Coordinates of C-alpha atoms and ligand atoms in Angstrom, one line a residue:
M5 CA -23.3 9.3 7.3
T6 CA -24.2 6.4 5.1
D7 CA -27.9 5.8 4.8
L8 CA -28.2 2.1 4.4
A9 CA -31.9 2.5 3.1
T10 CA -30.3 4.2 0.0
T11 CA -28.3 1.1 -0.9
T12 CA -29.5 -1.0 -3.9
T13 CA -29.2 -4.0 -2.3
T14 CA -32.0 -5.7 -0.1
S15 CA -30.1 -8.4 1.9
L16 CA -27.0 -7.7 4.1
N17 CA -24.0 -9.8 4.8
K18 CA -22.8 -10.4 8.4
F19 CA -20.2 -7.5 8.1
E20 CA -22.8 -5.0 7.1
K21 CA -25.2 -6.1 9.8
F22 CA -22.5 -5.4 12.6
K23 CA -21.7 -2.2 11.0
A24 CA -25.4 -1.1 11.0
Q25 CA -25.6 -2.0 14.6
K26 CA -22.7 0.1 15.7
D27 CA -20.2 2.1 13.4
G28 CA -16.7 0.8 13.6
L29 CA -15.3 4.5 14.7
A30 CA -17.6 4.1 17.8
V31 CA -14.7 2.2 19.4
K32 CA -12.6 5.2 19.6
A33 CA -14.3 6.5 22.5
E34 CA -14.1 2.9 24.2
I35 CA -10.4 2.5 24.0
E36 CA -10.0 3.0 27.8
K37 CA -12.6 0.6 28.7
F38 CA -11.0 -2.2 26.5
A39 CA -7.6 -1.4 28.1
S40 CA -9.1 -2.0 31.5
V41 CA -11.2 -5.1 30.9
G42 CA -8.3 -6.8 28.4
W43 CA -8.8 -8.5 25.3
E44 CA -10.3 -11.7 26.5
A45 CA -13.2 -10.0 28.3
M46 CA -13.9 -7.9 25.4
D47 CA -17.1 -8.0 23.1
E48 CA -15.8 -10.1 20.1
T49 CA -17.0 -8.1 17.5
D50 CA -15.7 -5.1 18.8
R51 CA -12.3 -7.1 19.4
D52 CA -12.3 -8.8 16.1
H53 CA -13.4 -6.3 13.8
R54 CA -14.4 -2.9 15.0
L55 CA -10.8 -2.1 16.4
K56 CA -9.8 -2.1 12.8
W57 CA -11.2 1.2 12.4
V58 CA -8.5 2.7 14.7
G59 CA -5.9 0.4 13.0
V60 CA -5.8 -2.3 15.7
F61 CA -6.1 -5.8 14.6
F62 CA -6.6 -8.7 16.5
R63 CA -4.3 -11.6 15.4
P64 CA -5.8 -15.1 16.0
V65 CA -2.2 -16.3 15.4
T66 CA -0.8 -14.5 18.2
P67 CA -4.0 -13.8 20.6
G68 CA -3.4 -10.7 22.9
K69 CA -0.6 -9.5 20.5
F70 CA -2.2 -7.1 18.3
M71 CA -1.0 -5.6 15.1
M72 CA -1.3 -1.6 14.5
R73 CA -1.6 -0.5 11.0
M74 CA -0.6 3.2 10.6
R75 CA -1.5 5.7 7.9
I76 CA 1.6 7.2 6.5
P77 CA 0.4 9.7 3.7
N78 CA 2.6 9.3 0.4
G79 CA 4.8 7.3 2.7
I80 CA 6.6 10.2 4.3
L81 CA 7.5 10.4 8.0
S82 CA 10.0 12.3 10.2
C83 CA 12.8 10.7 12.4
E84 CA 10.8 11.9 15.4
Q85 CA 7.9 9.7 14.4
M86 CA 9.9 6.8 13.3
R87 CA 11.4 7.0 17.1
V88 CA 8.1 7.1 18.5
L89 CA 6.9 4.0 16.5
A90 CA 10.3 2.3 17.6
E91 CA 9.5 3.2 21.3
V92 CA 5.8 1.6 20.9
I93 CA 7.4 -1.8 19.8
Q94 CA 10.5 -1.8 21.9
R95 CA 8.7 -2.5 25.1
Y96 CA 7.4 -5.8 23.7
G97 CA 10.9 -7.5 23.3
D98 CA 11.0 -10.2 20.6
D99 CA 7.2 -9.8 20.0
G100 CA 7.7 -6.2 18.8
N101 CA 8.5 -5.6 15.2
A102 CA 7.6 -3.5 12.3
D103 CA 6.7 -4.3 8.7
L104 CA 7.0 -1.7 5.7
T105 CA 3.9 -2.6 3.5
T106 CA 3.3 -2.9 0.0
R107 CA 1.2 0.3 0.4
Q108 CA 4.2 2.6 1.5
N109 CA 3.1 2.2 5.1
I110 CA 4.1 0.6 8.5
Q111 CA 2.4 -2.1 10.7
L112 CA 3.6 -2.6 14.3
R113 CA 3.5 -5.8 16.0
G114 CA 3.2 -7.1 19.8
I115 CA 0.5 -4.3 20.7
R116 CA -1.2 -5.0 24.1
I117 CA -4.6 -3.8 24.5
E118 CA -3.8 -2.2 27.9
D119 CA -1.1 -0.1 26.3
L120 CA -3.5 1.4 23.5
P121 CA -4.5 4.6 25.6
E122 CA -0.8 5.6 25.9
I123 CA 0.0 4.5 22.5
F124 CA -2.6 6.6 21.0
K125 CA -1.4 9.5 23.2
K126 CA 2.2 9.2 21.9
L127 CA 1.1 8.9 18.3
R128 CA -1.2 12.0 18.4
A129 CA 1.6 14.1 20.0
V130 CA 3.8 13.5 16.8
D131 CA 0.9 14.0 14.5
L132 CA 0.6 10.1 13.7
T133 CA -2.7 8.4 13.2
S134 CA -3.9 4.8 12.4
V135 CA -7.2 5.7 12.0
Q136 CA -9.6 4.0 9.3
S137 CA -6.6 1.8 8.1
G138 CA -8.4 -1.5 8.3
M139 CA -11.7 -3.0 7.2
D140 CA -14.3 -0.9 5.2
N141 CA -12.1 2.2 5.0
V142 CA -9.8 3.8 2.5
R143 CA -6.2 2.3 3.0
N144 CA -3.0 4.2 3.3
I145 CA -3.1 6.8 0.2
T146 CA 0.1 6.3 -1.9
G147 CA 1.9 8.9 -3.8
D148 CA 5.5 9.3 -5.4
P149 CA 8.3 8.2 -3.0
V150 CA 10.5 10.8 -4.6
A151 CA 7.9 13.6 -4.8
G152 CA 9.7 16.9 -4.7
L153 CA 13.2 15.3 -5.2
D154 CA 12.8 13.9 -8.5
A155 CA 14.1 16.3 -11.3
D156 CA 12.0 14.7 -13.9
E157 CA 8.7 14.6 -12.0
L158 CA 5.7 16.2 -13.4
F159 CA 3.9 16.8 -10.1
D160 CA 4.7 16.9 -6.5
T161 CA 2.3 14.3 -4.9
R162 CA 2.8 15.2 -1.2
E163 CA 0.4 17.9 -0.5
L164 CA -2.6 16.2 -2.5
V165 CA -2.1 12.9 -0.7
Q166 CA -2.1 14.8 2.7
Q167 CA -5.4 16.6 1.7
I168 CA -7.0 13.4 0.5
Q169 CA -6.2 11.8 3.8
N170 CA -7.3 14.9 5.9
M171 CA -10.7 14.8 4.1
I172 CA -11.3 10.9 4.2
T173 CA -10.2 11.0 8.2
S174 CA -11.0 14.5 9.3
Q175 CA -7.4 15.5 10.0
G176 CA -6.7 11.8 11.5
E177 CA -9.5 12.1 13.9
G178 CA -11.7 9.9 12.2
N179 CA -14.5 10.9 9.7
P180 CA -17.8 9.1 10.2
E181 CA -18.9 10.1 6.6
F182 CA -16.6 7.5 5.3
T183 CA -16.3 4.8 7.9
N184 CA -19.0 2.6 6.5
L185 CA -18.0 1.8 2.7
P186 CA -19.1 -1.4 1.3
R187 CA -15.5 -2.5 1.3
K188 CA -11.8 -1.6 1.4
F189 CA -10.9 1.1 -0.9
N190 CA -7.4 2.1 -2.5
I191 CA -6.4 5.4 -3.8
A192 CA -3.0 6.3 -5.5
I193 CA -1.5 9.5 -7.1
T194 CA 1.4 9.4 -9.5
G195 CA 3.3 12.6 -10.2
G196 CA 6.4 11.0 -11.8
R197 CA 6.9 9.2 -15.2
D198 CA 7.2 5.5 -13.9
N199 CA 4.2 4.8 -12.3
S200 CA 5.9 4.2 -9.0
V201 CA 2.7 3.3 -7.1
H202 CA 1.1 0.8 -9.3
A203 CA -1.8 3.3 -10.2
E204 CA -3.6 0.4 -12.0
I205 CA -4.2 -1.8 -9.1
N206 CA -6.1 0.7 -7.1
D207 CA -10.0 1.5 -6.9
L208 CA -9.0 5.0 -8.1
A209 CA -6.0 6.5 -9.2
F210 CA -4.7 9.7 -10.7
V211 CA -2.2 9.4 -13.6
P212 CA -0.4 12.5 -15.1
A213 CA -1.6 13.9 -18.4
F214 CA -1.6 17.0 -20.0
K215 CA -4.8 18.4 -21.5
E216 CA -5.9 21.6 -23.7
V217 CA -8.9 23.0 -21.9
E218 CA -10.8 26.0 -22.3
G219 CA -13.4 27.5 -19.9
A220 CA -13.6 28.5 -16.2
R221 CA -11.4 27.6 -13.6
I222 CA -10.9 28.7 -9.8
S223 CA -8.0 31.0 -9.3
E224 CA -5.5 30.6 -6.4
Q225 CA -7.6 33.1 -4.7
G226 CA -10.7 31.3 -5.0
A227 CA -12.5 33.5 -7.7
E228 CA -13.9 31.8 -10.7
E229 CA -11.7 33.3 -13.9
E230 CA -12.5 32.6 -17.3
M231 CA -9.6 31.5 -19.3
T232 CA -8.8 29.9 -22.4
F233 CA -5.6 27.8 -22.2
S234 CA -3.5 28.3 -25.2
S235 CA -1.2 25.5 -24.4
P236 CA -2.0 22.0 -22.5
I237 CA -2.3 22.3 -18.8
F238 CA -1.1 19.8 -16.1
G239 CA -3.8 17.4 -14.7
F240 CA -4.5 13.8 -14.3
N241 CA -6.4 11.2 -16.1
V242 CA -8.8 9.1 -13.6
I243 CA -8.5 5.3 -13.6
V244 CA -11.0 3.4 -11.6
G245 CA -11.9 -0.2 -10.2
G246 CA -8.6 -1.7 -10.0
F247 CA -8.5 -4.5 -7.4
F248 CA -7.1 -7.9 -6.2
S249 CA -9.3 -10.3 -4.3
A250 CA -9.3 -14.1 -3.9
K251 CA -12.3 -14.2 -6.3
R252 CA -11.2 -11.8 -9.1
C253 CA -8.3 -9.4 -9.9
E254 CA -8.6 -6.4 -12.3
A255 CA -6.6 -3.5 -13.6
A256 CA -8.3 -0.3 -13.2
V257 CA -10.1 1.1 -16.3
P258 CA -10.1 4.8 -17.8
L259 CA -13.2 6.6 -16.2
N260 CA -12.7 9.1 -19.3
V261 CA -12.2 11.9 -17.0
W262 CA -9.2 14.5 -16.7
V263 CA -9.1 16.7 -13.6
P264 CA -6.7 19.5 -12.7
P265 CA -4.8 19.1 -9.5
E266 CA -7.2 21.3 -7.6
D267 CA -10.2 19.1 -8.5
V268 CA -8.6 15.8 -7.2
V269 CA -9.7 16.0 -3.7
A270 CA -13.3 16.9 -4.7
L271 CA -13.2 14.1 -7.3
C272 CA -12.1 11.6 -4.4
R273 CA -14.7 12.7 -2.4
V274 CA -17.8 12.4 -4.9
V275 CA -16.4 8.8 -6.2
L276 CA -16.3 7.5 -2.5
E277 CA -19.9 9.0 -1.9
V278 CA -21.0 7.3 -4.8
F279 CA -19.4 3.9 -3.7
R280 CA -20.6 4.3 -0.2
D281 CA -24.2 5.0 -1.3
H282 CA -24.5 2.6 -4.2
G283 CA -21.8 0.0 -3.7
L284 CA -22.9 -3.5 -3.5
R285 CA -23.3 -4.6 0.1
A286 CA -25.0 -8.2 -0.2
N287 CA -22.1 -10.4 -1.1
R288 CA -18.8 -9.3 0.3
Q289 CA -16.9 -11.1 -2.5
K290 CA -18.7 -8.8 -4.9
A291 CA -18.3 -5.3 -3.2
R292 CA -15.4 -3.7 -4.5
L293 CA -15.9 -0.8 -6.7
M294 CA -15.3 -2.7 -10.0
W295 CA -18.5 -4.8 -9.1
L296 CA -20.7 -1.9 -9.0
I297 CA -18.9 -0.4 -12.3
D298 CA -19.9 -3.8 -14.1
E299 CA -23.4 -3.6 -12.6
W300 CA -24.0 -0.2 -13.9
G301 CA -21.8 0.1 -16.8
L302 CA -19.1 3.0 -16.9
E303 CA -21.1 5.5 -18.4
K304 CA -23.7 5.5 -15.6
F305 CA -21.0 5.5 -13.0
R306 CA -19.3 8.5 -14.6
A307 CA -22.8 10.3 -14.9
E308 CA -23.4 9.8 -11.2
V309 CA -20.0 10.9 -10.3
E310 CA -20.5 14.1 -12.4
K311 CA -23.9 14.7 -11.0
R312 CA -22.2 14.8 -7.5
F313 CA -19.2 16.7 -8.6
G314 CA -21.7 19.6 -9.4
K315 CA -20.0 20.6 -12.8
S316 CA -19.2 18.9 -16.1
L317 CA -16.2 16.6 -16.0
I318 CA -13.6 17.0 -18.6
S319 CA -12.9 14.1 -20.7
A320 CA -9.5 12.3 -20.4
A321 CA -6.4 13.5 -22.1
A322 CA -5.6 11.3 -25.2
R323 CA -2.4 9.9 -23.6
D324 CA -1.0 9.8 -20.3
E325 CA 2.7 10.7 -19.2
I326 CA 3.8 7.3 -18.0
D327 CA 6.7 6.6 -20.2
W328 CA 9.6 5.3 -18.0
E329 CA 10.5 1.8 -16.7
K330 CA 9.6 1.7 -13.0
R331 CA 12.6 2.6 -10.7
D332 CA 13.0 1.0 -7.4
H333 CA 15.2 3.9 -5.8
V334 CA 17.5 1.7 -4.0
G335 CA 21.1 3.2 -4.0
V336 CA 22.3 6.7 -4.2
Y337 CA 20.7 9.4 -6.7
K338 CA 21.0 13.1 -7.3
Q339 CA 18.0 15.1 -6.5
K340 CA 16.7 18.1 -8.2
Q341 CA 18.0 20.3 -5.4
P342 CA 22.0 21.0 -6.3
G343 CA 24.2 19.2 -4.0
L344 CA 21.6 17.0 -2.4
N345 CA 21.0 13.2 -2.7
Y346 CA 18.7 10.6 -1.7
V347 CA 19.7 7.2 -0.6
G348 CA 17.4 4.1 -0.9
L349 CA 17.8 1.5 1.7
H350 CA 17.0 -2.2 0.8
I351 CA 14.7 -3.5 3.9
P352 CA 14.9 -7.4 3.5
V353 CA 11.0 -8.3 3.1
G354 CA 10.3 -4.9 4.9
R355 CA 10.9 -6.2 8.3
L356 CA 12.4 -3.9 11.1
F357 CA 13.0 -4.2 14.7
A358 CA 12.9 -1.2 17.1
E359 CA 16.8 -1.0 17.0
D360 CA 16.6 -0.7 13.4
M361 CA 14.2 2.0 13.3
F362 CA 16.1 3.9 16.0
E363 CA 19.2 3.8 13.6
I364 CA 17.2 4.8 10.6
A365 CA 16.0 7.7 12.6
R366 CA 19.6 8.6 13.5
L367 CA 20.7 8.4 10.0
A368 CA 18.0 10.5 8.6
E369 CA 18.8 13.2 11.4
V370 CA 22.5 13.1 11.1
Y371 CA 23.1 13.1 7.4
G372 CA 19.7 14.1 6.0
S373 CA 16.9 16.7 6.9
G374 CA 15.2 14.2 9.2
E375 CA 12.6 13.0 6.9
I376 CA 12.3 9.2 5.7
R377 CA 10.4 7.9 2.8
L378 CA 8.8 4.6 2.4
T379 CA 8.2 2.6 -1.0
V380 CA 5.7 0.2 -2.1
E381 CA 8.6 -2.2 -2.5
Q382 CA 8.7 -2.5 1.1
N383 CA 12.2 -0.4 1.2
L384 CA 12.9 3.2 2.5
I385 CA 14.6 6.2 1.3
I386 CA 16.6 8.9 3.3
P387 CA 16.5 12.3 1.4
N388 CA 18.4 15.7 1.5
I389 CA 21.8 14.1 2.1
A390 CA 24.4 16.7 1.2
D391 CA 27.3 15.5 -1.1
S392 CA 29.8 16.4 1.5
L393 CA 28.0 13.8 4.0
L394 CA 27.3 10.9 1.5
E395 CA 30.7 9.2 1.8
S396 CA 30.5 9.0 5.8
L397 CA 26.9 7.8 5.4
L398 CA 27.9 4.9 3.0
T399 CA 30.4 3.7 5.7
E400 CA 27.7 3.5 8.5
P401 CA 27.5 -0.3 9.6
V402 CA 23.8 -0.6 9.4
L403 CA 24.1 -0.4 5.6
N404 CA 25.6 -3.8 5.8
K405 CA 22.1 -5.0 6.9
F406 CA 20.1 -2.4 4.9
S407 CA 22.3 -2.4 1.6
I408 CA 22.1 0.2 -0.9
N409 CA 23.4 -2.4 -3.6
P410 CA 21.9 -5.7 -2.9
T411 CA 22.0 -8.7 -5.0
L412 CA 19.8 -8.6 -7.9
L413 CA 17.2 -11.0 -6.7
T414 CA 17.3 -9.9 -3.1
R415 CA 17.0 -6.2 -4.3
S416 CA 13.5 -6.6 -5.9
L417 CA 12.0 -9.2 -3.4
V418 CA 8.4 -8.3 -2.0
S419 CA 6.5 -10.5 0.4
C420 CA 3.4 -10.3 2.4
T421 CA 3.1 -11.0 6.0
G422 CA 2.3 -14.8 5.6
A423 CA 1.9 -17.3 8.3
Q424 CA 3.8 -16.0 10.9
F425 CA 0.9 -13.4 11.8
C426 CA -1.9 -13.7 9.3
N427 CA -4.5 -16.3 9.9
F428 CA -5.6 -16.2 6.2
A429 CA -2.1 -17.4 5.1
L430 CA -1.9 -20.9 3.5
I431 CA 1.9 -20.9 3.9
E432 CA 4.9 -19.1 5.4
T433 CA 6.4 -16.5 3.2
K434 CA 8.9 -13.7 4.5
N435 CA 11.6 -16.3 5.6
R436 CA 10.9 -18.6 3.1
A437 CA 11.4 -15.7 0.6
L438 CA 14.6 -14.9 1.8
E439 CA 15.9 -18.3 1.8
T440 CA 14.7 -19.0 -1.5
V441 CA 16.6 -16.0 -3.1
K442 CA 19.7 -16.9 -1.1
A443 CA 19.6 -20.4 -2.5
L444 CA 18.8 -19.3 -6.0
E445 CA 21.4 -16.5 -5.9
A446 CA 24.0 -19.3 -4.9
E447 CA 23.1 -21.3 -8.0
V448 CA 22.7 -18.7 -10.8
E449 CA 24.2 -15.4 -12.0
L450 CA 21.8 -12.6 -13.3
T451 CA 22.4 -9.5 -15.3
R452 CA 19.4 -7.7 -14.4
P453 CA 16.9 -7.6 -11.2
V454 CA 13.9 -9.9 -11.4
R455 CA 11.1 -9.0 -9.3
I456 CA 9.7 -11.8 -7.3
H457 CA 6.8 -11.3 -5.2
W458 CA 5.3 -13.9 -2.3
T459 CA 1.9 -13.7 -0.9
G460 CA 0.6 -16.1 1.5
C461 CA -3.0 -16.8 0.0
P462 CA -5.2 -15.5 -2.9
N463 CA -6.0 -12.1 -1.1
S464 CA -2.7 -11.0 -3.1
C465 CA -1.4 -8.5 -0.5
G466 CA 2.0 -9.1 -1.8
Q467 CA 0.8 -8.5 -5.4
P468 CA 2.1 -11.4 -7.4
Q469 CA 0.2 -10.3 -10.3
V470 CA 2.7 -7.3 -10.7
A471 CA 5.6 -9.2 -10.5
D472 CA 8.2 -10.9 -13.0
I473 CA 7.6 -14.1 -11.2
G474 CA 4.7 -14.1 -8.4
L475 CA 4.3 -17.0 -5.9
M476 CA 0.9 -17.1 -4.2
G477 CA 0.6 -19.7 -1.4
T478 CA -1.6 -22.7 -1.7
K479 CA -2.0 -26.2 -0.2
V480 CA -0.9 -29.1 -2.3
R481 CA -0.9 -32.9 -2.1
K482 CA 2.3 -34.9 -2.3
N483 CA 2.8 -38.6 -1.5
G484 CA -0.3 -38.7 0.3
K485 CA 0.6 -35.6 2.5
T486 CA -0.7 -31.9 2.4
L487 CA 2.3 -29.7 2.1
E488 CA 2.8 -26.0 1.5
G489 CA 2.9 -24.9 -2.1
V490 CA 2.8 -22.1 -4.3
D491 CA 0.9 -21.1 -7.9
I492 CA 3.1 -19.5 -10.1
Y493 CA 2.3 -16.0 -11.7
M494 CA 4.3 -14.6 -14.4
G495 CA 4.0 -11.5 -17.0
G496 CA 3.3 -8.7 -14.6
K497 CA 4.7 -5.5 -16.2
V498 CA 5.2 -2.4 -13.9
G499 CA 5.9 1.3 -14.9
K500 CA 4.9 2.1 -18.3
E501 CA 2.2 0.0 -19.9
A502 CA 1.6 -1.8 -16.8
Q503 CA -0.2 -5.1 -16.9
L504 CA -1.0 -7.9 -14.7
G505 CA 0.5 -11.1 -14.6
T506 CA -1.5 -14.3 -14.8
C507 CA -1.1 -17.8 -13.4
V508 CA 1.1 -20.0 -15.4
T509 CA 1.6 -23.2 -13.1
K510 CA -0.4 -24.4 -10.2
G511 CA 0.2 -26.3 -7.1
I512 CA 4.1 -26.6 -6.8
P513 CA 5.1 -27.8 -3.3
C514 CA 7.5 -25.3 -1.8
E515 CA 9.9 -28.0 -1.0
D516 CA 10.3 -28.4 -4.9
L517 CA 10.3 -24.8 -5.7
I518 CA 14.1 -23.9 -6.2
P519 CA 14.8 -25.9 -9.2
V520 CA 11.5 -24.8 -10.9
L521 CA 12.4 -21.1 -10.3
Q522 CA 16.0 -21.6 -11.3
E523 CA 14.8 -22.9 -14.7
L524 CA 12.4 -19.9 -15.1
L525 CA 15.2 -17.8 -14.3
I526 CA 17.3 -19.4 -17.0
S527 CA 14.7 -19.7 -19.5
N528 CA 12.9 -16.2 -19.2
F529 CA 15.5 -13.8 -17.6
G530 CA 18.8 -14.7 -19.2
A531 CA 20.3 -16.0 -15.8
R532 CA 23.1 -18.3 -16.2
L533 CA 24.3 -21.5 -14.0
R534 CA 27.4 -20.4 -11.9
E535 CA 30.6 -22.2 -12.6
P536 CA 31.3 -24.6 -9.9
A537 CA 33.9 -23.3 -7.7
T538 CA 37.4 -24.7 -8.6
V539 CA 39.5 -25.9 -5.4
Ligands
LIG18 FE1 -3.9 -7.0 2.6 C1 -6.4 -8.4 4.3 C2 -1.8 -7.6 5.0 C3 -1.7 -4.7 1.1 C4 -5.7 -7.2 -0.4 N1 -4.3 -7.8 4.4 C5 -5.2 -8.3 4.8 C6 -5.1 -8.6 6.3 C7 -5.6 -7.5 7.0 C8 -5.9 -9.9 6.7 C9 -5.8 -10.1 8.3 O1 -6.8 -9.5 8.9 O2 -4.9 -10.6 8.8 C10 -3.5 -8.9 6.4 C11 -3.0 -8.3 7.7 C12 -2.0 -9.3 8.0 C13 -0.8 -9.0 9.1 O3 -0.8 -9.2 10.3 O4 0.1 -8.1 8.6 C14 -3.2 -7.8 5.1 N2 -2.3 -6.4 2.9 C15 -1.5 -6.7 4.0 C16 0.0 -6.0 4.1 C17 0.7 -5.8 5.4 C18 0.8 -6.9 3.2 C19 2.2 -6.4 3.4 O5 3.1 -7.4 4.0 O6 2.8 -5.4 2.8 C20 -0.6 -4.8 3.1 C21 -0.9 -3.7 4.1 C22 -1.1 -2.5 3.1 C23 -1.3 -1.1 4.1 O7 -0.4 -0.6 4.6 O8 -2.7 -0.8 4.1 C24 -1.4 -5.2 2.3 N3 -3.9 -6.1 0.8 C25 -2.6 -5.4 0.3 C26 -2.8 -5.2 -1.2 C27 -1.8 -4.4 -2.1 C28 -2.2 -3.1 -2.4 O9 -2.8 -2.6 -1.8 O10 -1.6 -2.6 -3.4 C29 -3.9 -5.9 -1.5 C30 -4.5 -6.1 -3.1 C31 -5.0 -4.9 -3.7 C32 -6.4 -4.7 -3.3 O11 -6.9 -4.5 -2.2 O12 -7.2 -4.6 -4.2 C33 -4.6 -6.5 -0.4 N4 -6.0 -7.8 1.9 C34 -6.2 -7.8 0.7 C35 -7.5 -8.6 0.6 C36 -8.2 -8.9 -0.7 C37 -9.4 -7.6 -0.6 C38 -10.6 -8.2 -1.3 O13 -11.2 -7.4 -2.1 O14 -11.1 -9.5 -1.3 C39 -7.8 -9.0 2.0 C40 -9.0 -9.6 2.5 C41 -10.2 -8.7 2.9 O15 -9.9 -7.7 3.0 O16 -11.0 -9.4 3.2 C42 -6.4 -8.5 2.6
LIG19 FE1 -2.5 -12.6 4.9 FE2 -3.0 -13.7 2.5 FE3 -2.7 -10.9 2.8 FE4 -0.6 -12.5 2.7 S1 -2.1 -12.3 1.1 S2 -1.0 -11.0 4.3 S3 -1.4 -14.4 3.8 S4 -4.2 -12.1 3.8

């Protein structure tokens, strides 16, 4: 457990104070009590903050209707799990919906506090957990969405991602060792060649790399064996400190460490321990891992990680294996298993309703192996579809709503939650994002997808910095009135040689946005105005 006396700071912010009074995870034992007293009579700190340790978020925009953030490691779930999530929101009628998130995850809406005991029971029965998914915890751990399916992958990330989640959450039950971090913490592992998880925007990420290593290693049987590797072996270069916040955004930097897959979980553990015990806790705006790295310098940080790791860290491989452009997985693709395919469905801005989720579960069961996968683009994949079943899957009516071949702007559209449910939001995002691309597609023709990301405020949950065109909500003044507007980001590059985009234009009122975007699409992305229709 965290010993706050060992932190390097002297004064604590208000979040640190309430965490010191009572650990967030303590609410796990009080769910029955909260359900019987109701949300209005609850202790406010428990309701507004500590409940997030079990993934339950009070929504000031819709008081009494909570959001529940799951953990879906590597974005993989079964049709049975999808059905349980659908059942949870179904009872809330129009209030109940679900969002696929930018961390390959699912959030449920409309949740009533009195239903929590039963919901947790249902989730546990199908091995789902929402524990430690908010506040000062490690977020959903992302991995390759086509792990184990992709003929060109270097490493199947599924098992490692699950092991890391198990370590951090004690098999989904909650682990007090890691429930009092100085701030949120993001972890990603990429095993393919296209950096499908945006490794560079995580506090800790593992990127495939081959290394010639000599020395001792632990055999599969657990014995230490001396071996000299004559040819390069597979492992990961480690990058650290990537994050977005309202105050600062940074891409992760190399830690100059390479680890074989069997050391990944242990390395995650020690990096988290160093962050927990030494991360900055005085100013919440300066509490993410990169601020500690800045204060210490990378060498001191690496040395502290190495000390706790208990053996010498191997220096990074000279290069990593990210050498592909990023794929979006929307459409039909051959798997490495002969005769099998995966089908990526486009889910407009990630929004699902109960009936959609039942339908997707049915497709996965009837045509695939019952498995469903999520992507950081807020879309989903149904894997393991036999060649012989493909044609009939593609005639299913639900594919009209969740297309395998959406129009080029719609295809790559991502949006955070925005004002409909998020009290940080400065603008409405999801509906506006859909309306805007529809209007643009009526005006211009494109020859390639352009990735437009919307985010409702500078917290950047919708990752405008990784987009071709990023739109960040703001307030603007026009004709003496305050209106919803956006700052425009450009230059985000994903896949190989990923880099963050930057703000190029500030304060465009949303009502004036379409011509501005149209011009950007024409001048930067080869779009052409459509010919006027002839009568
Ligand atoms: Fe986020 C807070 C939604 C991905 C940076 N984020 C929030 C809250 C919890 C604020 C709140 O309490 O209302 C939002 C919940 C709104 C709601 O009702 O849905 C929220 N964040 C989201 C999601 C749902 C956006 C989406 O539509 O996909 C994503 C959920 C991910 C998940 O499954 O866990 C989401 N948030 C991100 C990302 C993207 C990523 O991880 O790749 C970022 C930027 C990367 C990063 O964190 O470094 C992000 N969210 C933030 C921040 C800024 C953190 C900081 O250090 O300052 C906040 C504010 C905070 O934590 O104080 C925040
Ligand atoms: Fe809410 Fe802002 Fe995150 Fe959008 S970016 S979900 S508005 S906190």
